Amino acid sequence: MADAVDVAVLGAGPAGMAAAVIAANAGLTVALLDDQALPGGQIWRNVEAVAERGDLSLFGDDYVAGVDAVGEFRAADVDYRPLTRVIGVESMGNGGDILFVRDGKARRLHAKRLIIALGAYERPMPFPGWTLPGVMTAGAAQIALKTGGLLPERPFVLAGQGPLLLVLAAQFRAAGAAPDVLLRLDDPGLKWTAGRHGLRALAGLSDLVKGLKWQRSLSHDVGQTIKNVTQLEASGSDRLEGVRWRTADGTAGEAESAALLVHDGVIPNAQLTRAMRVPHRYDPAAAAWVPKANDDGRLLNVNWAYVAGDNAGIHGWAAATATGAKAGASAALACGVKAAPSNEIDNRLRKARAVRPLLDALYPPAQAFADIADNTIICRCEAITAGAVREALEMGAQGPNQIKAFLRTGMGPCQGRMCAYTVAMLAAEAGGKALAETDLMRLRMPISPVTVTEMAHLNETDMNLPTA
Amino acid sequence: MFMDAADVIVIGGGMVGGAIAYGLTRAGADTLMLDEGDDSLRTARGNFGLVWVQTKGRGLQRYQDWSRESSQIWMEFSDDLQESTGVNTGYEKPGGLTLCTSEEEVRASEEIITAMKAQAGNGQYDAWMIDRQEIEALVPGVRFGPDVLAASFCPHDGHANPLKLLRAMHAGLQKAGGRYQPNASVVDIVRDGEGYAVVTAEGARYGAAKIVIACGHGIPDLAAKVGLHCPTRPQRGQILVTERLQPMLPLPMGSIRQTDEGSIMLGVSHEEVGFDDRNTGDVSGAIAARAARILPDLANVNIVRSWGALRIMPPDGCPIYDESETWPGIFMTTNHSGVTLASVHAKHIPNWVLRDETPVGFQDFSVKRFEGTPHAAPCG
Amino acid sequence: MLRRAVEPEGDAAVRLTIAGQPVIALRDESVATAALAAGLQFTRNAQVSGEPRAPYCLMGVCFECLMTIDGQPNRQACLVPVQEGMTVEPQLLGPSLGVSDNG
């Protein structure tokens, strides 16, 4: 019997769960696929167990909101498939197939409508020494805290920029592990020039106030805070031992370190939409490529699929639940049933999005890292340096695809998740082009590794290949 | 008004254009190679890497001879490239196998050998059938599945890293003083005084006395403008690539080979789907199933990526090399074995282009061989 | 680089072997965090350059946490929940055809 549903949802974060709940409550058959073992995505990672442990207060109201959201999801009539890796999507006449791997087999799930809510991940921030054991993203440390109750070892250095940086510092502080050194790659003075976004941001004022409150309170507990850091370097023989930095005015500093956590904002996880050949556009304010889609999230050239949540553009969890609900409602309508009222969803969305332009102006991506030292490894999988990429560009490589062909950037298991942005930046820099005119390297299915045996299960038609 | 002029313009910077431009530059011609942008179809980025002789040229003995000659001079070609550019193509010639996983496939392989021997006139065709024991002796330490019954072996077969080859040819061209112009999509060729001019979509104009049209899928349209007919069609091939493994497969097999980086390439399909170069679940599944039948120990090995490429397929599978009669000095060169033929392309095509020294038997490769068939040039 | 604040006990404890050492992990955590909590300083050697690597993202996008889990090489340890009795080894070399690094 073919595996088929009305609506397939990819991702069990705020957007995915909201979409699945709306569609299921409207009476449609819904399956939700996610690669983690438990629902919640990244922001509500392990929220059920943390609630059980009684540790919710460590993480603040945004996290607590996950308890109800996950509860509602669990209660809805959704075919929830955890530990499931999506490897590709194929369009057909009426909808299409989602190709996924679960329990040792690659399989097809047919759906009339597809909602892609695969969220976001931390923007890779290459600098000399970033591949040393002991250097990780702040988000990784947060996951370790939520799922394993782990804390960074001291001396602990936290470096980066963006609204989440201060949230994270506060969470570590609340857990009893405030950073010994906080390196801010941003300029707090920029805050005041963001005034022109102020009016629209009033709609999301509570988020903003929260952020600023954290900012003030943190200064009491962090060992050292250095502002305007423009260069960063991690050192050590087999693992991280120390961190060196330089600020905009040339002042150098260094500290011993057993854990260096870095954060430079987050970017949409566009691996699947790119592999589906959905056109993407570069959003300079967010410094990220986002899939081109309509207001309700419908993808521009895949008319049976939608994108929702941070996967569509970084707007935070509240907007994600709203865009997920909106996509779910649209998908339901397309399947012939009416879901929840739309103006309620639209209001939520407007409020959540309003604060974004202000945040983007307050926290632009770290400009210092646009000028990456030649000896910095930028493709971690294949150990390729920025210098090698610049050399290939000088030899006439036109862009990321040719660079990949010449140097193997993007050919490792991560398929460019860590290096695609950097390669595009270097290509744009060499060609004197804006990033908006640069495309990221091409992707294909499978977007995640699949074993030969797992893949062989897709051979349902027992297709016979000619020998040569 | 020219942006640039050269003795020879090579249109296309892929396997064929790259080899010819490299050869032309080394032969002393002032060469300009034009190439498209980063996102063009580029069959050159989708090569399996075989330098293959067995089964080539059934119906056209010249092609078998051409492929065999290529294998004989490939090592020297690779060494030259390495010497001038430092890039090692990783070429090896351990011989190659076409595995037979059914009685039908065994019979088909035997039949090809018989036919090729007969075609060779003097009976010289260096491929023969080997049995399972002999296969195991050639590939020690590797477990073959029970389906593997026999194989055809050819000592001239080998493989190289196609991306390194492309990179080396590009570098070699420039090191020898040749010029490379990317982001140049040629849309027209016009007469210009005693010579010709090439016009690009980007608004540039390049002049030359001689032009080699070697731009793969773009050849039919351009060739038609200069009185040449090019009846090629796209044919999709999909390949799966595994994670890097310890070296285990010393011999390339027709559709399974281990690269110099350790990853194993698994192939391959032959699909008539027009210009659609996507990968599909059905074919990926079929390739994986076949690979697991042939090498059961691949079961838990990860496939980390895939690619699909569109072969440039002439009607009989054999190359087409021709010079325009109405636009003398304009040549077209097309085939689907750009890696195998890179060495002879670099060595012989320049003489043909520059000095009118037609390689031996080259008239067999002319597009005129399709006259009287459905693939002949249209009348009028 | 990361340390356990409170040791898992009772129902919340899962026993497994990492790099030959018995380890007590927290139920539902990933093999990657269990390995780091147990003091493992690296999960693998980089395939091309050979130097030690450890998790960077812990959410499945960096592929640095590749380890051999229950004999199967190159699995992303951050996507595998700990199970009682599991055997986990760092991925030191590229896997061999059909033979795990454990022989």
Short mmCIF file of N, CA and C in Angstrom, two decimals, chain A residues 85 90-91 99 108 277 381-382 394-408 410-413 415 439 442 444-446 448-468, chain B residues 35-39 42 45 98-99 105 163 166-167 170-171 174 180 182-183 240 244 255 261 266-270 277-290 292 298-308:
data_model
loop_
_atom_site.label_atom_id
_atom_site.label_comp_id
_atom_site.label_asym_id
_atom_site.label_seq_id
_atom_site.Cartn_x
_atom_site.Cartn_y
_atom_site.Cartn_z
N ARG A 85 15.14 11.12 8.32
CA ARG A 85 15.94 12.10 7.56
C ARG A 85 15.34 12.28 6.17
N GLU A 90 10.39 15.10 -4.85
CA GLU A 90 10.14 15.04 -6.29
C GLU A 90 8.71 15.46 -6.57
N SER A 91 8.54 16.43 -7.47
CA SER A 91 7.20 16.87 -7.84
C SER A 91 6.59 15.90 -8.82
N LEU A 99 11.17 11.98 -0.26
CA LEU A 99 12.04 10.81 -0.09
C LEU A 99 12.73 10.95 1.26
N ARG A 108 9.40 6.46 -0.01
CA ARG A 108 8.67 7.61 -0.55
C ARG A 108 7.39 7.83 0.25
N ARG A 277 15.69 23.13 -6.44
CA ARG A 277 15.87 24.14 -7.50
C ARG A 277 14.88 25.29 -7.35
N CYS A 381 35.10 20.16 5.84
CA CYS A 381 35.14 18.76 5.41
C CYS A 381 36.39 18.45 4.60
N GLU A 382 36.74 19.32 3.68
CA GLU A 382 37.85 19.05 2.77
C GLU A 382 39.10 19.85 3.11
N GLU A 394 41.14 33.75 -9.02
CA GLU A 394 42.07 34.50 -9.84
C GLU A 394 42.34 33.79 -11.15
N MET A 395 42.29 32.44 -11.11
CA MET A 395 42.54 31.65 -12.31
C MET A 395 41.34 31.64 -13.23
N GLY A 396 40.26 32.28 -12.82
CA GLY A 396 39.12 32.40 -13.70
C GLY A 396 37.89 31.60 -13.31
N ALA A 397 37.92 30.92 -12.17
CA ALA A 397 36.73 30.18 -11.74
C ALA A 397 35.59 31.19 -11.59
N GLN A 398 34.45 30.89 -12.23
CA GLN A 398 33.40 31.90 -12.33
C GLN A 398 32.61 32.07 -11.04
N GLY A 399 32.52 31.02 -10.26
CA GLY A 399 31.67 31.12 -9.09
C GLY A 399 31.72 29.85 -8.28
N PRO A 400 30.80 29.72 -7.32
CA PRO A 400 30.84 28.60 -6.38
C PRO A 400 30.83 27.21 -7.03
N ASN A 401 30.14 27.03 -8.17
CA ASN A 401 30.10 25.70 -8.76
C ASN A 401 31.44 25.31 -9.37
N GLN A 402 32.07 26.29 -10.03
CA GLN A 402 33.37 26.00 -10.63
C GLN A 402 34.43 25.84 -9.55
N ILE A 403 34.32 26.63 -8.48
CA ILE A 403 35.25 26.51 -7.36
C ILE A 403 35.12 25.12 -6.76
N LYS A 404 33.88 24.65 -6.65
CA LYS A 404 33.65 23.31 -6.12
C LYS A 404 34.30 22.26 -7.03
N ALA A 405 34.16 22.44 -8.33
CA ALA A 405 34.75 21.49 -9.28
C ALA A 405 36.28 21.49 -9.18
N PHE A 406 36.85 22.65 -8.96
CA PHE A 406 38.31 22.75 -8.92
C PHE A 406 38.90 22.36 -7.58
N LEU A 407 38.23 22.71 -6.50
CA LEU A 407 38.84 22.55 -5.18
C LEU A 407 38.15 21.53 -4.28
N ARG A 408 36.96 21.14 -4.60
CA ARG A 408 36.15 20.21 -3.80
C ARG A 408 35.41 20.89 -2.64
N GLY A 410 32.50 21.94 -0.67
CA GLY A 410 31.12 21.52 -0.78
C GLY A 410 30.93 20.06 -1.17
N MET A 411 32.02 19.32 -1.37
CA MET A 411 31.88 17.92 -1.75
C MET A 411 31.92 16.98 -0.56
N GLY A 412 32.15 17.50 0.61
CA GLY A 412 32.18 16.64 1.78
C GLY A 412 30.78 16.35 2.27
N PRO A 413 30.65 15.58 3.34
CA PRO A 413 29.33 15.19 3.84
C PRO A 413 28.42 16.37 4.20
N GLN A 415 27.94 19.00 2.59
CA GLN A 415 27.38 19.54 1.34
C GLN A 415 27.26 21.06 1.37
N ASP A 439 24.87 33.41 -6.60
CA ASP A 439 24.08 32.27 -6.18
C ASP A 439 24.95 31.32 -5.36
N ARG A 442 25.19 24.70 -6.32
CA ARG A 442 24.05 23.84 -6.61
C ARG A 442 24.03 22.62 -5.69
N ARG A 444 21.94 18.77 -4.76
CA ARG A 444 21.10 17.70 -5.31
C ARG A 444 20.71 16.74 -4.20
N MET A 445 19.69 15.93 -4.47
CA MET A 445 19.39 14.87 -3.54
C MET A 445 20.46 13.80 -3.66
N PRO A 446 20.82 13.08 -2.62
CA PRO A 446 20.32 13.16 -1.26
C PRO A 446 20.95 14.32 -0.50
N SER A 448 21.19 14.54 2.64
CA SER A 448 21.89 14.01 3.81
C SER A 448 22.44 12.65 3.42
N PRO A 449 23.51 12.20 4.07
CA PRO A 449 24.07 10.90 3.69
C PRO A 449 23.05 9.77 3.88
N VAL A 450 23.12 8.82 2.98
CA VAL A 450 22.25 7.64 2.99
C VAL A 450 23.14 6.44 2.74
N THR A 451 22.95 5.35 3.45
CA THR A 451 23.80 4.20 3.14
C THR A 451 23.31 3.55 1.85
N VAL A 452 24.18 2.74 1.27
CA VAL A 452 23.85 2.05 0.02
C VAL A 452 22.60 1.17 0.23
N THR A 453 22.57 0.47 1.36
CA THR A 453 21.41 -0.40 1.64
C THR A 453 20.14 0.41 1.78
N GLU A 454 20.23 1.52 2.52
CA GLU A 454 19.04 2.37 2.70
C GLU A 454 18.54 2.83 1.34
N MET A 455 19.46 3.31 0.52
CA MET A 455 19.09 3.85 -0.79
C MET A 455 18.50 2.76 -1.69
N ALA A 456 19.03 1.54 -1.56
CA ALA A 456 18.58 0.46 -2.43
C ALA A 456 17.09 0.19 -2.28
N HIS A 457 16.54 0.55 -1.12
CA HIS A 457 15.11 0.31 -0.92
C HIS A 457 14.24 1.19 -1.81
N LEU A 458 14.81 2.22 -2.42
CA LEU A 458 14.03 3.04 -3.34
C LEU A 458 13.83 2.33 -4.67
N ASN A 459 14.53 1.22 -4.87
CA ASN A 459 14.46 0.52 -6.15
C ASN A 459 13.20 -0.33 -6.20
N GLU A 460 12.06 0.33 -6.05
CA GLU A 460 10.81 -0.43 -5.97
C GLU A 460 10.42 -1.01 -7.31
N THR A 461 10.78 -0.30 -8.39
CA THR A 461 10.37 -0.80 -9.70
C THR A 461 11.36 -1.82 -10.23
N ASP A 462 12.39 -2.14 -9.41
CA ASP A 462 13.42 -3.10 -9.82
C ASP A 462 13.96 -2.76 -11.20
N MET A 463 14.24 -1.47 -11.35
CA MET A 463 14.78 -0.97 -12.61
C MET A 463 16.09 -1.66 -12.92
N ASN A 464 16.23 -2.10 -14.16
CA ASN A 464 17.46 -2.77 -14.54
C ASN A 464 18.36 -1.81 -15.30
N LEU A 465 19.52 -1.54 -14.76
CA LEU A 465 20.41 -0.61 -15.44
C LEU A 465 21.27 -1.36 -16.44
N PRO A 466 21.46 -0.81 -17.62
CA PRO A 466 22.40 -1.45 -18.55
C PRO A 466 23.81 -1.34 -17.98
N THR A 467 24.68 -2.27 -18.35
CA THR A 467 26.01 -2.32 -17.74
C THR A 467 26.85 -1.10 -18.09
N ALA A 468 26.87 -0.70 -19.37
CA ALA A 468 27.66 0.49 -19.70
C ALA A 468 27.38 0.94 -21.10
N ASP B 35 34.31 30.55 -22.39
CA ASP B 35 33.55 29.63 -21.54
C ASP B 35 32.33 30.36 -21.01
N GLU B 36 31.29 29.62 -20.62
CA GLU B 36 30.09 30.28 -20.09
C GLU B 36 30.26 30.59 -18.61
N GLY B 37 29.13 30.89 -17.95
CA GLY B 37 29.18 31.29 -16.55
C GLY B 37 29.19 30.10 -15.60
N ASP B 38 29.06 30.38 -14.32
CA ASP B 38 29.20 29.36 -13.30
C ASP B 38 28.08 28.34 -13.33
N ASP B 39 26.93 28.75 -13.87
CA ASP B 39 25.77 27.89 -13.72
C ASP B 39 25.36 27.16 -14.98
N ARG B 42 27.34 22.46 -18.50
CA ARG B 42 28.64 21.90 -18.14
C ARG B 42 28.71 20.40 -17.93
N ARG B 45 31.57 18.88 -15.80
CA ARG B 45 31.65 18.68 -14.35
C ARG B 45 31.02 17.34 -13.98
N THR B 98 34.39 -4.88 -17.25
CA THR B 98 32.95 -4.68 -17.38
C THR B 98 32.32 -5.93 -16.78
N LEU B 99 31.73 -5.77 -15.62
CA LEU B 99 31.21 -6.93 -14.91
C LEU B 99 29.91 -7.44 -15.52
N GLU B 105 24.07 -10.84 -19.62
CA GLU B 105 25.17 -9.88 -19.72
C GLU B 105 26.44 -10.58 -20.17
N LEU B 163 38.01 16.03 -12.59
CA LEU B 163 38.01 17.44 -12.18
C LEU B 163 39.45 17.96 -12.11
N LEU B 166 40.47 18.64 -15.66
CA LEU B 166 39.93 19.91 -16.17
C LEU B 166 40.72 21.08 -15.61
N ARG B 167 40.97 21.02 -14.32
CA ARG B 167 41.73 22.09 -13.67
C ARG B 167 43.14 22.18 -14.27
N HIS B 170 43.06 23.74 -17.75
CA HIS B 170 42.86 25.19 -17.64
C HIS B 170 44.14 25.88 -17.22
N ALA B 171 44.79 25.30 -16.21
CA ALA B 171 46.03 25.92 -15.72
C ALA B 171 47.12 25.82 -16.77
N GLN B 174 46.79 28.41 -19.47
CA GLN B 174 47.19 29.76 -19.09
C GLN B 174 48.69 29.87 -18.85
N TYR B 180 41.99 32.63 -21.25
CA TYR B 180 40.71 32.03 -20.85
C TYR B 180 39.74 33.15 -20.54
N PRO B 182 36.03 33.51 -19.22
CA PRO B 182 34.75 32.97 -18.76
C PRO B 182 33.63 33.99 -18.94
N ASN B 183 32.42 33.58 -18.60
CA ASN B 183 31.24 34.46 -18.72
C ASN B 183 31.12 35.02 -20.13
N LEU B 240 26.14 8.09 -8.04
CA LEU B 240 26.14 8.29 -6.59
C LEU B 240 27.59 8.26 -6.13
N ARG B 244 34.60 8.85 1.69
CA ARG B 244 35.94 8.33 1.43
C ARG B 244 36.15 7.02 2.19
N SER B 255 31.04 0.63 -14.18
CA SER B 255 30.17 1.58 -13.50
C SER B 255 30.45 1.67 -12.01
N GLU B 261 40.75 9.99 -4.26
CA GLU B 261 40.48 10.52 -2.93
C GLU B 261 39.87 9.47 -1.99
N LEU B 266 29.44 5.29 -7.96
CA LEU B 266 28.53 4.22 -8.36
C LEU B 266 27.62 4.74 -9.46
N GLY B 267 27.57 3.98 -10.56
CA GLY B 267 26.69 4.43 -11.62
C GLY B 267 25.99 3.27 -12.27
N VAL B 268 25.43 3.40 -13.37
CA VAL B 268 25.19 4.66 -14.07
C VAL B 268 23.96 4.47 -14.93
N SER B 269 23.27 5.53 -15.21
CA SER B 269 22.05 5.37 -16.01
C SER B 269 22.27 5.95 -17.42
N HIS B 270 21.38 5.59 -18.32
CA HIS B 270 21.38 6.14 -19.66
C HIS B 270 19.93 6.51 -19.96
N ASP B 277 18.78 17.52 -15.94
CA ASP B 277 19.94 16.87 -15.34
C ASP B 277 19.75 16.55 -13.86
N ARG B 278 18.49 16.49 -13.41
CA ARG B 278 18.25 16.20 -11.99
C ARG B 278 18.53 14.75 -11.64
N ASN B 279 18.71 14.50 -10.37
CA ASN B 279 18.80 13.12 -9.87
C ASN B 279 17.42 12.66 -9.44
N THR B 280 17.18 11.37 -9.57
CA THR B 280 15.86 10.85 -9.20
C THR B 280 16.01 9.71 -8.20
N GLY B 281 14.98 9.53 -7.41
CA GLY B 281 14.98 8.48 -6.41
C GLY B 281 15.01 7.10 -7.05
N ASP B 282 14.23 6.91 -8.12
CA ASP B 282 14.17 5.59 -8.78
C ASP B 282 15.55 5.13 -9.23
N VAL B 283 16.23 6.00 -9.95
CA VAL B 283 17.54 5.62 -10.48
C VAL B 283 18.56 5.49 -9.35
N SER B 284 18.49 6.39 -8.37
CA SER B 284 19.40 6.29 -7.22
C SER B 284 19.21 4.94 -6.55
N GLY B 285 17.97 4.53 -6.39
CA GLY B 285 17.68 3.23 -5.78
C GLY B 285 18.22 2.09 -6.62
N ALA B 286 18.05 2.18 -7.92
CA ALA B 286 18.52 1.11 -8.80
C ALA B 286 20.04 1.02 -8.79
N ILE B 287 20.71 2.17 -8.81
CA ILE B 287 22.17 2.17 -8.77
C ILE B 287 22.66 1.57 -7.46
N ALA B 288 22.04 1.97 -6.36
CA ALA B 288 22.45 1.47 -5.05
C ALA B 288 22.19 -0.04 -4.96
N ALA B 289 21.06 -0.48 -5.47
CA ALA B 289 20.74 -1.91 -5.41
C ALA B 289 21.75 -2.72 -6.20
N ARG B 290 22.09 -2.24 -7.37
CA ARG B 290 23.06 -2.96 -8.20
C ARG B 290 24.43 -2.97 -7.52
N ALA B 292 25.08 -2.82 -4.37
CA ALA B 292 25.05 -3.72 -3.22
C ALA B 292 25.10 -5.19 -3.66
N LEU B 298 29.51 -2.94 0.54
CA LEU B 298 29.16 -1.53 0.46
C LEU B 298 27.89 -1.22 1.25
N ALA B 299 27.27 -2.27 1.79
CA ALA B 299 25.95 -2.13 2.42
C ALA B 299 25.81 -0.92 3.34
N ASN B 300 26.74 -0.77 4.27
CA ASN B 300 26.60 0.31 5.26
C ASN B 300 27.45 1.53 4.95
N VAL B 301 27.98 1.60 3.75
CA VAL B 301 28.78 2.75 3.36
C VAL B 301 27.82 3.89 3.00
N ASN B 302 28.16 5.10 3.42
CA ASN B 302 27.31 6.25 3.16
C ASN B 302 27.49 6.82 1.76
N ILE B 303 26.38 7.08 1.11
CA ILE B 303 26.38 7.87 -0.12
C ILE B 303 26.28 9.32 0.34
N VAL B 304 27.30 10.12 0.03
CA VAL B 304 27.29 11.49 0.56
C VAL B 304 26.82 12.52 -0.45
N ARG B 305 26.82 12.18 -1.72
CA ARG B 305 26.28 13.11 -2.71
C ARG B 305 26.04 12.39 -4.01
N SER B 306 25.46 13.09 -4.92
CA SER B 306 25.20 12.49 -6.22
C SER B 306 25.35 13.58 -7.26
N TRP B 307 25.44 13.19 -8.50
CA TRP B 307 25.28 14.19 -9.55
C TRP B 307 24.66 13.55 -10.78
N GLY B 308 24.15 14.37 -11.61
CA GLY B 308 23.57 13.92 -12.86
C GLY B 308 24.16 14.81 -13.93
#
